[in-house]
CSV table of C-alpha atoms in Angstrom, one decimal:
chain,number,residue,atom,x,y,z
U,7,MET,CA,42.0,23.4,-22.2
U,8,ASN,CA,39.3,26.0,-21.6
U,9,GLU,CA,36.6,23.4,-22.4
U,10,ASP,CA,37.5,21.5,-19.2
U,11,LYS,CA,37.1,24.5,-16.9
U,12,SER,CA,34.1,25.0,-14.7
U,13,THR,CA,31.7,27.7,-15.6
U,14,VAL,CA,30.8,30.5,-13.1
U,15,LEU,CA,27.8,32.8,-13.7
U,16,VAL,CA,28.2,36.2,-12.0
U,17,VAL,CA,25.0,38.2,-11.5
U,18,ASP,CA,25.3,41.9,-10.4
U,19,ASP,CA,23.7,45.1,-11.7
U,20,ILE,CA,26.9,47.1,-11.1
U,21,PRO,CA,29.3,46.9,-14.0
U,22,ASP,CA,32.4,47.5,-11.8
U,23,ASN,CA,31.5,44.6,-9.6
U,24,LEU,CA,31.1,42.3,-12.7
U,25,ALA,CA,34.4,43.5,-14.0
U,26,LEU,CA,36.2,42.8,-10.7
U,27,ALA,CA,34.7,39.4,-10.3
U,28,SER,CA,35.4,38.5,-13.9
U,29,SER,CA,39.1,39.5,-13.7
U,30,LEU,CA,39.6,37.4,-10.6
U,31,LEU,CA,37.8,34.3,-11.9
U,32,ARG,CA,38.8,34.1,-15.6
U,33,PRO,CA,42.3,32.7,-15.0
U,34,ARG,CA,40.7,29.6,-13.5
U,35,TYR,CA,37.2,29.4,-14.8
U,36,LYS,CA,34.9,30.2,-17.7
U,37,VAL,CA,32.9,33.2,-16.7
U,38,LYS,CA,29.5,34.4,-17.8
U,39,LEU,CA,28.0,37.7,-16.7
U,40,ALA,CA,24.4,38.9,-16.2
U,41,THR,CA,23.2,42.3,-15.0
U,42,SER,CA,19.7,41.1,-13.8
U,43,GLY,CA,17.9,38.1,-12.4
U,44,GLU,CA,15.9,37.7,-15.5
U,45,ALA,CA,19.1,37.6,-17.7
U,46,ALA,CA,20.7,35.1,-15.3
U,47,LEU,CA,17.8,32.7,-15.6
U,48,ASN,CA,17.8,32.9,-19.4
U,49,ILE,CA,21.6,32.3,-19.5
U,50,ALA,CA,21.4,29.4,-17.1
U,51,LYS,CA,18.5,27.7,-18.9
U,52,SER,CA,20.3,27.8,-22.2
U,53,ASP,CA,23.6,26.6,-20.8
U,54,PRO,CA,23.6,25.7,-17.1
U,55,PRO,CA,26.7,26.9,-15.2
U,56,ASP,CA,28.5,25.0,-12.5
U,57,LEU,CA,28.2,27.7,-9.9
U,58,ILE,CA,26.3,31.1,-9.5
U,59,LEU,CA,27.6,34.2,-7.7
U,60,LEU,CA,24.4,36.2,-7.1
U,61,ASP,CA,24.1,39.8,-5.9
U,62,VAL,CA,21.4,40.3,-3.3
U,63,ASN,CA,20.3,43.8,-4.0
U,64,MET,CA,19.3,44.3,-7.6
U,65,PRO,CA,16.6,46.4,-9.2
U,66,GLY,CA,13.6,44.5,-10.5
U,67,MET,CA,14.1,40.9,-9.5
U,68,SER,CA,16.1,40.7,-6.3
U,69,GLY,CA,18.8,38.1,-5.6
U,70,TYR,CA,16.5,36.3,-3.2
U,71,GLU,CA,13.7,36.1,-5.9
U,72,THR,CA,16.2,35.0,-8.5
U,73,CYS,CA,17.5,32.2,-6.2
U,74,ALA,CA,14.0,31.0,-5.5
U,75,GLN,CA,13.4,30.7,-9.2
U,76,PHE,CA,16.6,28.8,-9.7
U,77,LYS,CA,15.6,26.3,-6.9
U,78,ALA,CA,12.1,25.9,-8.3
U,79,ASP,CA,13.5,24.8,-11.7
U,80,ALA,CA,14.3,21.0,-11.7
U,81,THR,CA,17.1,21.5,-14.3
U,82,LEU,CA,18.8,24.3,-12.3
U,83,GLN,CA,18.1,23.6,-8.6
U,84,GLN,CA,21.3,21.6,-8.1
U,85,ILE,CA,23.6,24.5,-9.1
U,86,PRO,CA,25.3,26.0,-6.0
U,87,VAL,CA,24.3,29.7,-5.4
U,88,ILE,CA,26.6,32.0,-3.4
U,89,PHE,CA,25.2,35.3,-2.5
U,90,LEU,CA,27.2,38.5,-2.8
U,91,THR,CA,26.1,41.0,-0.2
U,92,GLY,CA,27.1,44.3,1.4
U,93,MET,CA,27.8,44.5,5.1
U,94,ALA,CA,24.3,45.9,5.8
U,95,GLU,CA,22.7,42.6,4.6
U,96,VAL,CA,24.6,40.2,6.7
U,97,GLU,CA,21.5,39.8,9.0
U,98,ASP,CA,19.6,38.4,6.0
U,99,GLU,CA,21.9,35.3,5.7
U,100,GLU,CA,19.4,33.0,7.3
U,101,LYS,CA,16.8,34.0,4.6
U,102,GLY,CA,19.3,33.2,1.9
U,103,PHE,CA,20.2,29.8,3.3
U,104,ALA,CA,16.5,29.0,3.6
U,105,LEU,CA,16.1,29.7,-0.1
U,106,GLY,CA,18.9,27.2,-0.9
U,107,ALA,CA,22.1,29.3,-1.1
U,108,VAL,CA,25.2,27.5,0.0
U,109,ASP,CA,27.3,30.5,1.1
U,110,TYR,CA,27.6,34.3,1.5
U,111,ILE,CA,30.5,36.5,0.4
U,112,VAL,CA,30.6,40.0,1.8
U,113,LYS,CA,31.4,42.9,-0.5
U,114,PRO,CA,33.8,44.5,-1.3
U,115,LEU,CA,35.3,41.3,-2.6
U,116,THR,CA,38.5,39.9,-1.2
U,117,PRO,CA,40.3,38.1,-4.0
U,118,SER,CA,41.7,35.2,-2.0
U,119,LEU,CA,38.4,34.7,-0.1
U,120,LEU,CA,36.3,34.7,-3.3
U,121,LEU,CA,38.6,32.2,-5.1
U,122,ALA,CA,38.7,30.0,-2.0
U,123,ARG,CA,34.9,29.9,-1.6
U,124,VAL,CA,34.3,29.3,-5.3
U,125,GLN,CA,36.8,26.5,-5.4
U,126,THR,CA,35.4,24.9,-2.2
U,127,HIS,CA,31.9,24.8,-3.5
U,128,LEU,CA,32.9,23.6,-7.0
U,129,THR,CA,34.8,20.8,-5.3
U,130,LEU,CA,31.8,19.9,-3.2
U,131,LYS,CA,29.6,19.9,-6.2
U,132,HIS,CA,31.9,17.6,-8.0
U,133,VAL,CA,32.1,15.2,-5.0
U,134,GLN,CA,28.3,15.2,-4.7
U,135,ALA,CA,28.0,14.5,-8.4
U,136,CYS,CA,30.4,11.5,-8.1
U,137,LEU,CA,28.5,10.2,-5.1
U,138,GLN,CA,25.2,10.5,-6.9
U,139,GLU,CA,26.7,8.7,-9.9
U,140,ARG,CA,28.1,6.0,-7.7
U,141,ASN,CA,24.8,5.6,-5.8
U,142,ALA,CA,22.9,5.3,-9.1
U,143,PHE,CA,25.4,2.6,-10.2
U,144,LEU,CA,25.0,0.8,-6.9
U,145,GLU,CA,21.2,1.0,-7.0
U,146,ALA,CA,21.2,-0.4,-10.6
U,147,GLU,CA,23.6,-3.2,-9.5
U,148,ILE,CA,21.4,-4.0,-6.5
U,149,ILE,CA,18.3,-4.2,-8.7
U,150,ARG,CA,20.2,-6.4,-11.2
U,151,ARG,CA,21.3,-8.7,-8.4
U,152,ILE,CA,17.8,-8.9,-6.9
U,153,GLN,CA,16.4,-9.8,-10.4
U,154,GLU,CA,19.2,-12.4,-10.8
U,155,ILE,CA,18.4,-13.9,-7.4
U,156,ASN,CA,14.7,-14.0,-8.1
U,157,GLN,CA,15.4,-15.7,-11.4
U,158,LEU,CA,17.6,-18.3,-9.6
U,159,GLN,CA,14.8,-18.9,-7.0
U,160,GLU,CA,12.3,-19.5,-9.8
U,161,VAL,CA,14.6,-21.8,-11.6
U,162,ALA,CA,15.3,-23.8,-8.4
U,163,ILE,CA,11.6,-24.0,-7.6
U,164,ASN,CA,10.5,-24.9,-11.1
U,165,ALA,CA,13.3,-27.6,-11.4
U,166,MET,CA,12.2,-29.2,-8.1
U,167,ALA,CA,8.5,-29.0,-9.0
U,168,SER,CA,9.3,-30.6,-12.4
U,169,LEU,CA,10.8,-33.5,-10.6
U,170,ALA,CA,7.5,-34.0,-8.8
U,171,GLU,CA,5.6,-33.8,-12.1
U,172,THR,CA,7.6,-36.8,-13.4
U,173,ARG,CA,6.2,-38.9,-10.6
U,174,ASP,CA,2.7,-37.6,-10.2
U,175,ARG,CA,0.5,-37.8,-13.3
U,176,GLU,CA,-2.0,-35.6,-11.6
U,177,THR,CA,0.4,-32.7,-11.0
U,178,GLY,CA,0.7,-31.0,-14.4
U,179,ALA,CA,-1.2,-27.8,-14.3
U,180,HIS,CA,-2.3,-28.5,-10.8
U,181,ILE,CA,0.8,-26.9,-9.4
U,182,LEU,CA,0.2,-23.8,-11.5
U,183,ARG,CA,-3.4,-23.5,-10.6
U,184,THR,CA,-2.8,-23.9,-6.9
U,185,ALA,CA,-0.1,-21.3,-6.9
U,186,TYR,CA,-2.6,-18.8,-8.4
U,187,TYR,CA,-5.3,-19.9,-5.9
U,188,VAL,CA,-2.9,-19.2,-3.0
U,189,LYS,CA,-2.0,-15.8,-4.4
U,190,GLU,CA,-5.7,-14.8,-4.8
U,191,ILE,CA,-6.6,-15.8,-1.3
U,192,ALA,CA,-3.5,-14.1,0.2
U,193,LEU,CA,-4.1,-10.9,-1.6
U,194,HIS,CA,-7.7,-10.8,-0.3
U,195,LEU,CA,-6.8,-11.8,3.2
U,196,ARG,CA,-4.0,-9.2,3.7
U,197,GLN,CA,-6.8,-6.6,4.2
U,198,ASN,CA,-7.8,-8.6,7.3
U,199,PRO,CA,-5.8,-7.2,10.4
U,200,ALA,CA,-5.4,-10.8,11.7
U,201,PHE,CA,-3.3,-11.6,8.6
U,202,ALA,CA,-1.5,-8.2,8.1
U,203,ASP,CA,1.8,-9.3,9.6
U,204,SER,CA,1.9,-12.7,7.8
U,205,LEU,CA,0.7,-11.6,4.4
U,206,THR,CA,3.1,-8.8,3.5
U,207,ALA,CA,3.7,-8.2,-0.2
U,208,GLU,CA,7.1,-10.0,0.0
U,209,ASN,CA,5.6,-13.0,1.8
U,210,ILE,CA,2.7,-13.3,-0.7
U,211,LEU,CA,5.3,-13.3,-3.5
U,212,LEU,CA,7.3,-16.0,-1.8
U,213,MET,CA,4.3,-18.1,-1.0
U,214,THR,CA,3.2,-17.9,-4.6
U,215,LYS,CA,6.6,-19.0,-5.8
U,216,SER,CA,6.8,-21.8,-3.2
U,217,ALA,CA,3.3,-23.2,-3.8
U,218,PRO,CA,4.5,-25.5,-6.7
U,219,LEU,CA,6.6,-27.5,-4.1
U,220,HIS,CA,3.8,-28.4,-1.8
U,221,ASP,CA,3.6,-32.0,-3.2
U,222,ILE,CA,7.3,-32.5,-3.9
U,223,GLY,CA,7.3,-35.3,-1.3
U,224,LYS,CA,5.2,-37.5,-3.6
U,225,MET,CA,8.6,-38.3,-5.3
U,226,GLY,CA,9.1,-40.7,-2.4
U,227,ILE,CA,5.8,-42.5,-2.7
U,228,PRO,CA,5.7,-45.8,-4.5
U,229,GLU,CA,4.0,-45.7,-7.9
U,230,MET,CA,1.6,-48.5,-7.1
U,231,ILE,CA,0.2,-46.3,-4.4
U,232,LEU,CA,0.6,-42.9,-6.2
U,233,TRP,CA,-1.2,-44.1,-9.3
U,234,LYS,CA,-3.7,-46.5,-7.8
U,235,PRO,CA,-7.0,-46.1,-9.6
U,236,GLY,CA,-9.1,-47.1,-6.6
U,237,LYS,CA,-9.4,-46.1,-2.9
U,238,LEU,CA,-6.3,-46.6,-0.9
U,239,THR,CA,-6.2,-49.2,1.9
U,240,LYS,CA,-5.5,-48.0,5.4
U,241,GLU,CA,-1.9,-49.1,5.2
U,242,GLU,CA,-1.5,-47.5,1.7
U,243,PHE,CA,-2.9,-44.2,3.0
U,244,GLU,CA,-0.5,-44.2,5.9
U,245,VAL,CA,2.3,-44.5,3.3
U,246,MET,CA,0.7,-41.7,1.2
U,247,LYS,CA,0.6,-39.4,4.3
U,248,THR,CA,4.4,-39.6,4.6
U,249,HIS,CA,4.7,-37.4,1.5
U,250,ALA,CA,4.4,-34.3,3.7
U,251,SER,CA,7.4,-35.3,5.8
U,252,ILE,CA,9.3,-36.4,2.8
U,253,GLY,CA,8.8,-33.1,1.0
U,254,TYR,CA,9.8,-31.2,4.1
U,255,ARG,CA,13.0,-33.2,4.5
U,256,ALA,CA,13.8,-32.8,0.8
U,257,ILE,CA,13.7,-29.0,1.1
U,258,VAL,CA,15.6,-29.0,4.3
U,259,GLY,CA,18.2,-31.1,2.5
U,260,ALA,CA,18.4,-28.6,-0.3
U,261,GLU,CA,19.1,-25.9,2.3
U,262,ARG,CA,21.8,-28.0,3.9
U,263,LEU,CA,23.6,-28.3,0.6
U,264,LEU,CA,23.5,-24.5,0.3
U,265,GLY,CA,24.9,-24.3,3.8
U,266,THR,CA,22.3,-21.9,5.1
U,267,ALA,CA,18.6,-21.5,5.7
U,268,VAL,CA,17.2,-19.9,2.5
U,269,THR,CA,14.5,-17.3,3.0
U,270,PHE,CA,12.5,-18.1,-0.1
U,271,LEU,CA,12.3,-21.8,0.9
U,272,ARG,CA,10.7,-21.1,4.2
U,273,PHE,CA,7.2,-21.1,2.8
U,274,ALA,CA,8.0,-24.1,0.6
U,275,LYS,CA,8.9,-26.1,3.8
U,276,GLU,CA,5.7,-24.9,5.6
U,277,MET,CA,3.4,-25.7,2.7
U,278,ALA,CA,4.9,-29.1,2.0
U,279,TYR,CA,4.7,-30.1,5.7
U,280,SER,CA,1.5,-28.5,6.8
U,281,HIS,CA,-1.0,-28.4,3.9
U,282,HIS,CA,-2.7,-31.6,5.2
U,283,GLU,CA,-3.2,-30.3,8.7
U,284,ARG,CA,-6.8,-29.5,9.7
U,285,TRP,CA,-8.2,-26.6,11.6
U,286,ASP,CA,-9.8,-29.0,14.0
U,287,GLY,CA,-6.6,-30.8,14.7
U,288,ALA,CA,-7.5,-34.1,12.9
U,289,GLY,CA,-4.9,-33.7,10.1
U,290,TYR,CA,-1.3,-34.8,9.6
U,291,PRO,CA,1.6,-35.1,10.1
U,292,GLU,CA,1.6,-33.1,13.4
U,293,GLY,CA,-2.1,-32.9,14.2
U,294,LEU,CA,-1.8,-29.1,14.5
U,295,SER,CA,-5.0,-27.1,15.0
U,296,GLY,CA,-6.2,-23.6,14.5
U,297,GLU,CA,-3.6,-20.8,14.3
U,298,ALA,CA,-0.8,-23.2,15.2
U,299,ILE,CA,-1.0,-24.2,11.5
U,300,PRO,CA,1.2,-21.8,9.4
U,301,VAL,CA,-0.8,-19.4,7.4
U,302,SER,CA,0.9,-20.6,4.2
U,303,GLY,CA,-0.3,-24.2,5.0
U,304,ARG,CA,-3.8,-23.0,5.7
U,305,LEU,CA,-4.0,-21.3,2.3
U,306,MET,CA,-2.5,-24.2,0.4
U,307,ALA,CA,-4.8,-26.7,2.2
U,308,LEU,CA,-7.9,-25.1,0.7
U,309,ALA,CA,-6.3,-24.4,-2.7
U,310,ASP,CA,-5.1,-28.1,-2.9
U,311,VAL,CA,-8.5,-29.5,-2.0
U,312,TYR,CA,-10.5,-27.3,-4.3
U,313,ASP,CA,-8.3,-28.2,-7.2
U,314,ALA,CA,-8.5,-31.9,-6.4
U,315,LEU,CA,-12.3,-31.7,-6.2
U,316,ILE,CA,-12.8,-30.1,-9.6
U,317,SER,CA,-10.2,-32.2,-11.4
U,318,ARG,CA,-10.3,-35.7,-12.8
U,319,ARG,CA,-8.2,-38.2,-10.9
U,320,VAL,CA,-7.3,-41.8,-11.5
U,321,TYR,CA,-9.7,-42.6,-8.6
U,322,LYS,CA,-12.5,-40.1,-9.3
U,323,GLU,CA,-14.4,-38.0,-11.8
U,324,PRO,CA,-14.3,-34.2,-11.5
U,325,ILE,CA,-16.9,-32.6,-9.2
U,326,PRO,CA,-18.7,-29.5,-10.5
U,327,HIS,CA,-17.5,-26.2,-9.3
U,328,ALA,CA,-20.7,-25.2,-7.4
U,329,GLN,CA,-20.7,-28.6,-5.6
U,330,SER,CA,-17.0,-28.2,-4.7
U,331,VAL,CA,-17.6,-24.8,-3.3
U,332,ALA,CA,-20.4,-26.1,-1.1
U,333,MET,CA,-18.3,-29.0,0.1
U,334,ILE,CA,-15.5,-26.6,1.1
U,335,ALA,CA,-17.9,-24.2,2.8
U,336,ALA,CA,-19.2,-27.1,4.9
U,337,GLU,CA,-15.7,-27.7,6.2
U,338,ALA,CA,-15.2,-24.1,7.6
U,339,GLY,CA,-14.0,-24.5,11.1
U,340,LYS,CA,-13.4,-28.2,10.6
U,341,GLN,CA,-10.9,-28.9,7.9
U,342,PHE,CA,-10.3,-25.3,7.0
U,343,ASP,CA,-9.6,-21.9,8.6
U,344,PRO,CA,-13.0,-20.1,8.6
U,345,ALA,CA,-11.4,-16.9,7.5
U,346,VAL,CA,-9.7,-18.6,4.5
U,347,VAL,CA,-13.1,-20.2,3.6
U,348,ALA,CA,-14.8,-16.8,3.8
U,349,ALA,CA,-12.2,-15.4,1.4
U,350,PHE,CA,-12.6,-18.3,-0.9
U,351,LEU,CA,-16.4,-17.9,-1.1
U,352,GLN,CA,-15.9,-14.3,-2.2
U,353,LEU,CA,-13.3,-15.4,-4.7
U,354,GLN,CA,-15.0,-18.5,-6.1
U,355,ASP,CA,-15.7,-16.9,-9.5
U,356,ARG,CA,-12.0,-16.0,-9.8
U,357,PHE,CA,-11.1,-19.6,-8.8
U,358,LEU,CA,-13.3,-20.9,-11.6
U,359,GLU,CA,-11.6,-18.5,-14.1
U,360,ILE,CA,-8.2,-19.8,-13.1
U,361,ALA,CA,-9.3,-23.4,-13.3
U,362,ASN,CA,-10.5,-22.9,-16.9
U,363,MET,CA,-7.5,-20.8,-17.9
U,364,TYR,CA,-5.0,-23.4,-16.8
U,365,ARG,CA,-6.7,-26.7,-17.7
U,366,ASP,CA,-4.8,-30.0,-17.7
U,367,GLU,CA,-3.2,-30.7,-21.1
U,368,PHE,CA,-4.9,-34.1,-21.4
U,369,THR,CA,-8.4,-32.6,-21.3
U,370,GLU,CA,-10.2,-29.8,-23.0
U,371,GLU,CA,-13.1,-29.9,-20.6
U,372,SER,CA,-14.0,-26.7,-18.9
U,373,VAL,CA,-14.8,-26.6,-15.2
U,374,THR,CA,-18.5,-25.9,-14.7
C-alpha cells in the first residue's frame, strides 16, 4: 500500500522540526528529509517528490535560493513548494510567491493546518496532472481529426479531378503542374501587402489542393469539341466556354449533397468559375475585371495559360518556354493581373523546373 502514497520532501536545518513534520506526515505519506537546500536538490533530482515543504531560513543556500533552483529545473519546476517560515518572515511571502511557491505555513507547525495544506496542494497537483493529460489527449485527437479531414479533402479532390482526366486527354500531368505553379506564385505574392489577407498559409494550402479542379467542367463538354484537332468554330467555342459554369455548378452540387458550404471547396469554385476571366474585363463567364476577379482565379489564369503554351495539344505544338514567358509578359494588364505577371517573371526558372519535373506521360520531351 505504501507504494501508492504521495511523497513529501521536508527541508529544514533543525532536526526537531524535521522530526515533528515527519511524525505528522508519515501516517499518510512517504516522507523524505533533507537538512539543506543542496541535499534537497540532490534527493529531488534522483527521485522527484510530489510536494516540498521548504524552510526559508537555512545556513548556506536559503529556502528562497533553493526554490529558485527547483523552478529553474525543467524536471522539478512543476513540484509544489510550500515555505515553512517563522512569524518574523511573514512579510516575505510576496517574494516566495514570486519565486513560484504555492503556499506558506507559519511555524511552530499546527498539525491540522499542516495536514490540510499538504492535502489541498497534493489534490490540486493531481487535478492539474489529470487536466494536462486530458488536454494532451484532446490535442492529439484534434491533430488526428485534422489529418483525417485533410486526407478526406485530398481524396475528394483527387477523385473529382480524376473524373476530368477521363474526359480530357490533355489533363494528365497538367493538373499537377498547374497546382504547383499556383503554389509558387502564391508563396511569392504573399509578401506583397496587397495580397497579405488573401494569401494566408491556410488559403495557399487550400488553393493548391483545389487547383486540380479548375477544369472539372470539361466533363460536360462534348468529345467532338473537347478533342477537336483544329481551331474551334465560333459556335463550338461558345460551348467550350460553358465549362467554367459547368465546373462551378458541379462543385456547388457536391456541397449541396454534403448539406453545407465546404470551406476547402471555396477556392475550387472560384478557380473553376473565374480562371478564364481577364484583367481587362474581356474574359468569361462574367466579364469581371481587375480586382473583382478572385485572387485564386487570377493565379490559376496565368498558371493554366503558361502550361497550355508550353504543352503539346491536339490543335498545336508546344511553344518554347522563353517565347511563352514573353507572350505572358505582353499580356500584363490585359489578360493577366500585372502583379501576378511580375511574380511569374521572377519565378520563370522555377516554372520551367516544374514543367520538366512533371512531364506528360506520353512524351519524354523536356520543355526548353
